[in-house]
């Protein structure tokens, strides 16, 4: 047998072996279950907190991986991520506007509420006992901007006003200034000392005469804080209660919404149903957001 013939025989054997290896590797891959693709979620940094907790359960029980990208930018950019197919779900803290939908006229953006964030404006006991039980939006804005420095300027006692403000990284702050200012470009930096938690805010109220701060409405209710009503231009008062949030009379609140494209299917449906179910709603309550049951909303899927 010539050298050339020997080399051809060896090459044939090597090729046959390679084919067999490829065949068995392909068979092994075919027999291994393919995990479902990760569900891509973009959302407001605080609104996605219940979603992050849900991710652990969904991965364990459903094998569904959530890829969550918190975004501090505008709703429009979150909707754009959905419209450009960089995300499967967008979590937002207000309804989507016509302007945000406009670049994607062929997409049916569906909004599914899974909770509500509500904020109470609480004052120290001495202020409450002196008769300050409500504020207008203009008065609240004046306090936030440090233009109002004494309670007598809002019909209260001659007492220095000490204002505290939630850290801007907190949803409490975002919800409050969203009510104070129609245009986010007009929101100034607060000069007030910042609070990191509702518990810290409560401690300031209890230790500082003439103080005012914003906290979760549920926290204010659970801890019997002196929460102010909001006075409308016509003098009507909106009380800081769950009922007031549910009937939309109390204005310092914003919905937590899952935005999807069309009717939820497959992994999106699994995720949406979980957030609307008992376990998902427990995570909503964990972060002092109002649940659908508290809002009187029956999920419709």
Tab-separated table of N, CA, C and O in Angstrom, residues 44-47 49 93 117-119 166-178 196 198 214-216 252 254 256 287 289:
chain	number	residue	atom	x	y	z
A	44	UNK	N	-39.168	51.168	36.366
A	44	UNK	CA	-38.761	52.143	37.368
A	44	UNK	C	-38.094	51.427	38.533
A	44	UNK	O	-38.541	50.364	38.967
A	45	UNK	N	-37.004	52.013	39.030
A	45	UNK	CA	-36.149	51.332	40.001
A	45	UNK	C	-36.905	50.861	41.243
A	45	UNK	O	-36.611	49.790	41.787
A	46	UNK	N	-37.876	51.632	41.707
A	46	UNK	CA	-38.612	51.223	42.902
A	46	UNK	C	-39.823	50.362	42.565
A	46	UNK	O	-40.167	49.452	43.316
A	47	UNK	N	-40.451	50.616	41.429
A	47	UNK	CA	-41.639	49.845	41.047
A	47	UNK	C	-41.312	48.391	40.752
A	47	UNK	O	-42.189	47.525	40.842
A	49	UNK	N	-39.323	46.506	42.504
A	49	UNK	CA	-38.921	45.774	43.712
A	49	UNK	C	-39.761	44.509	43.928
A	49	UNK	O	-39.199	43.434	44.190
A	93	UNK	N	-44.902	53.671	36.404
A	93	UNK	CA	-45.641	54.160	37.568
A	93	UNK	C	-46.619	55.273	37.191
A	93	UNK	O	-46.911	56.154	37.990
A	117	UNK	N	-49.000	52.985	44.399
A	117	UNK	CA	-48.170	53.638	45.410
A	117	UNK	C	-48.877	54.903	45.861
A	117	UNK	O	-49.362	55.678	45.031
A	118	UNK	N	-48.945	55.109	47.170
A	118	UNK	CA	-49.600	56.299	47.709
A	118	UNK	C	-48.743	56.867	48.830
A	118	UNK	O	-48.132	56.123	49.609
A	119	UNK	N	-48.700	58.184	48.909
A	119	UNK	CA	-47.842	58.880	49.869
A	119	UNK	C	-48.692	59.789	50.746
A	119	UNK	O	-49.611	60.467	50.260
A	166	UNK	N	-37.979	62.661	51.623
A	166	UNK	CA	-37.413	61.342	51.335
A	166	UNK	C	-36.239	61.438	50.355
A	166	UNK	O	-36.201	62.325	49.502
A	167	UNK	N	-35.313	60.527	50.497
A	167	UNK	CA	-34.200	60.428	49.565
A	167	UNK	C	-34.761	60.317	48.141
A	167	UNK	O	-35.694	59.546	47.894
A	168	UNK	N	-34.212	61.080	47.176
A	168	UNK	CA	-34.716	61.013	45.793
A	168	UNK	C	-34.632	59.633	45.161
A	168	UNK	O	-35.257	59.403	44.119
A	169	UNK	N	-33.888	58.709	45.756
A	169	UNK	CA	-33.828	57.356	45.221
A	169	UNK	C	-35.053	56.536	45.613
A	169	UNK	O	-35.275	55.446	45.079
A	170	UNK	N	-35.857	57.054	46.544
A	170	UNK	CA	-37.019	56.319	47.035
A	170	UNK	C	-38.257	56.619	46.195
A	170	UNK	O	-38.444	57.735	45.704
A	171	UNK	N	-39.118	55.616	46.084
A	171	UNK	CA	-40.368	55.808	45.365
A	171	UNK	C	-41.261	56.834	46.031
A	171	UNK	O	-42.042	57.515	45.365
A	172	UNK	N	-41.148	56.951	47.359
A	172	UNK	CA	-41.954	57.931	48.096
A	172	UNK	C	-41.701	59.332	47.563
A	172	UNK	O	-42.629	60.113	47.336
A	173	UNK	N	-40.429	59.644	47.352
A	173	UNK	CA	-40.071	60.960	46.810
A	173	UNK	C	-40.626	61.129	45.396
A	173	UNK	O	-41.232	62.151	45.068
A	174	UNK	N	-40.409	60.119	44.544
A	174	UNK	CA	-40.838	60.209	43.148
A	174	UNK	C	-42.347	60.388	43.046
A	174	UNK	O	-42.845	61.188	42.240
A	175	UNK	N	-43.081	59.646	43.846
A	175	UNK	CA	-44.546	59.744	43.832
A	175	UNK	C	-44.993	61.132	44.276
A	175	UNK	O	-45.895	61.735	43.680
A	176	UNK	N	-44.338	61.664	45.299
A	176	UNK	CA	-44.727	62.968	45.849
A	176	UNK	C	-44.460	64.097	44.851
A	176	UNK	O	-45.340	64.916	44.581
A	177	UNK	N	-43.255	64.132	44.277
A	177	UNK	CA	-42.944	65.229	43.351
A	177	UNK	C	-43.700	65.082	42.037
A	177	UNK	O	-43.939	66.071	41.336
A	178	UNK	N	-44.094	63.853	41.694
A	178	UNK	CA	-44.919	63.654	40.499
A	178	UNK	C	-46.263	64.336	40.685
A	178	UNK	O	-46.862	64.825	39.718
A	196	UNK	N	-34.082	58.213	54.884
A	196	UNK	CA	-33.774	57.006	54.109
A	196	UNK	C	-34.894	55.969	54.176
A	196	UNK	O	-35.032	55.139	53.280
A	198	UNK	N	-39.083	55.020	56.051
A	198	UNK	CA	-40.266	55.521	56.755
A	198	UNK	C	-40.046	55.538	58.259
A	198	UNK	O	-40.527	56.443	58.960
A	214	UNK	N	-42.794	63.259	54.193
A	214	UNK	CA	-43.636	62.364	53.400
A	214	UNK	C	-43.251	60.906	53.675
A	214	UNK	O	-42.069	60.563	53.727
A	215	UNK	N	-44.257	60.064	53.835
A	215	UNK	CA	-44.065	58.637	54.074
A	215	UNK	C	-45.100	57.854	53.274
A	215	UNK	O	-46.049	58.428	52.739
A	216	UNK	N	-44.907	56.546	53.203
A	216	UNK	CA	-45.916	55.687	52.588
A	216	UNK	C	-47.247	55.861	53.317
A	216	UNK	O	-47.291	55.919	54.547
A	252	UNK	N	-52.287	62.063	45.838
A	252	UNK	CA	-50.852	61.785	45.966
A	252	UNK	C	-50.631	60.274	45.839
A	252	UNK	O	-50.288	59.568	46.795
A	254	UNK	N	-49.999	56.943	42.602
A	254	UNK	CA	-49.740	56.606	41.199
A	254	UNK	C	-49.841	55.098	41.013
A	254	UNK	O	-49.430	54.320	41.885
A	256	UNK	N	-49.123	51.279	39.650
A	256	UNK	CA	-48.002	50.443	39.219
A	256	UNK	C	-48.523	49.544	38.107
A	256	UNK	O	-49.471	48.782	38.312
A	287	UNK	N	-43.742	45.971	50.058
A	287	UNK	CA	-43.085	47.256	49.840
A	287	UNK	C	-44.025	48.441	50.086
A	287	UNK	O	-43.801	49.541	49.576
A	289	UNK	N	-46.942	49.055	49.055
A	289	UNK	CA	-47.822	49.443	47.961
A	289	UNK	C	-49.208	48.860	48.224
A	289	UNK	O	-49.343	47.819	48.882
